[in-house]
Structure formats: structure tokens, C-alpha cells
């Protein structure tokens, strides 16, 4: 991206992406995905099982489901998607 007054293109920070050359800023990574520094897309960067990814997540394992819960599907967008650990099991 190229902010006002810049002399060269800048790399998007982790947690954001820019799909179009010549933009003035980067977009926040959408919930359910993570965006590493320099991302031009969030495609293929789906939040993995056992984790949730709110807007602006920088890496896939940044937000683990809390102890005693688990995430049984990928691409969770909030901690509310983490369900209780089944009876007779433990989830750390």
C-alpha cells in the first residue's frame, strides 16, 4: 500500500491484507481467517481447528479455545464457537 507522502510501497502489517496495488491503506483480515505480514489475500489462511480468529488476526494459532472447551470446526470467528469439552474427556 502507499500512504500519503510515502516514497515507496509499504508492506501490510500482520492482521491486514491488500488485494489491489496502489491503495492508500490495507484492509483488516476478516473474522475466520488470519493474515501474515505482507498478505495480498486471506484465501487459504483459514483459522484452524481448536482456534478462533476475530477480525485482524495475525496468525492461525493466536487465539486458542479456552481450557475446558474445544473447536470442532475450522474458521471459528469468536470464542463463542468453542464448545464445552465432552464429559469423560479433558481439553487443554
PDB file of C-alpha atoms in Angstrom, residues 47-52 65 69-76 81-86 91:
ATOM      1  CA  UNK A  47      -8.463 -20.391  11.081  1.00  0.00           C
ATOM      2  CA  UNK A  48      -7.547 -23.975  12.129  1.00  0.00           C
ATOM      3  CA  UNK A  49      -9.407 -26.429  14.376  1.00  0.00           C
ATOM      4  CA  UNK A  50      -9.191 -25.597  18.081  1.00  0.00           C
ATOM      5  CA  UNK A  51      -8.716 -21.871  17.484  1.00  0.00           C
ATOM      6  CA  UNK A  52     -10.867 -18.842  16.691  1.00  0.00           C
ATOM      7  CA  UNK A  65     -10.132 -22.123  22.535  1.00  0.00           C
ATOM      8  CA  UNK A  69     -13.500 -26.133  25.568  1.00  0.00           C
ATOM      9  CA  UNK A  70     -12.719 -27.218  22.031  1.00  0.00           C
ATOM     10  CA  UNK A  71     -13.298 -26.059  18.486  1.00  0.00           C
ATOM     11  CA  UNK A  72     -14.626 -28.880  16.342  1.00  0.00           C
ATOM     12  CA  UNK A  73     -14.760 -26.911  13.081  1.00  0.00           C
ATOM     13  CA  UNK A  74     -12.293 -24.653  11.307  1.00  0.00           C
ATOM     14  CA  UNK A  75     -12.890 -20.970  10.625  1.00  0.00           C
ATOM     15  CA  UNK A  76     -14.389 -20.034  14.017  1.00  0.00           C
ATOM     16  CA  UNK A  81     -17.748 -21.015  18.744  1.00  0.00           C
ATOM     17  CA  UNK A  82     -15.651 -23.068  21.178  1.00  0.00           C
ATOM     18  CA  UNK A  83     -17.893 -25.707  22.756  1.00  0.00           C
ATOM     19  CA  UNK A  84     -17.639 -27.461  26.110  1.00  0.00           C
ATOM     20  CA  UNK A  85     -15.328 -30.421  26.413  1.00  0.00           C
ATOM     21  CA  UNK A  86     -17.348 -33.699  26.336  1.00  0.00           C
ATOM     22  CA  UNK A  91      -9.482 -30.340  26.822  1.00  0.00           C
TER      23      UNK A  91
END
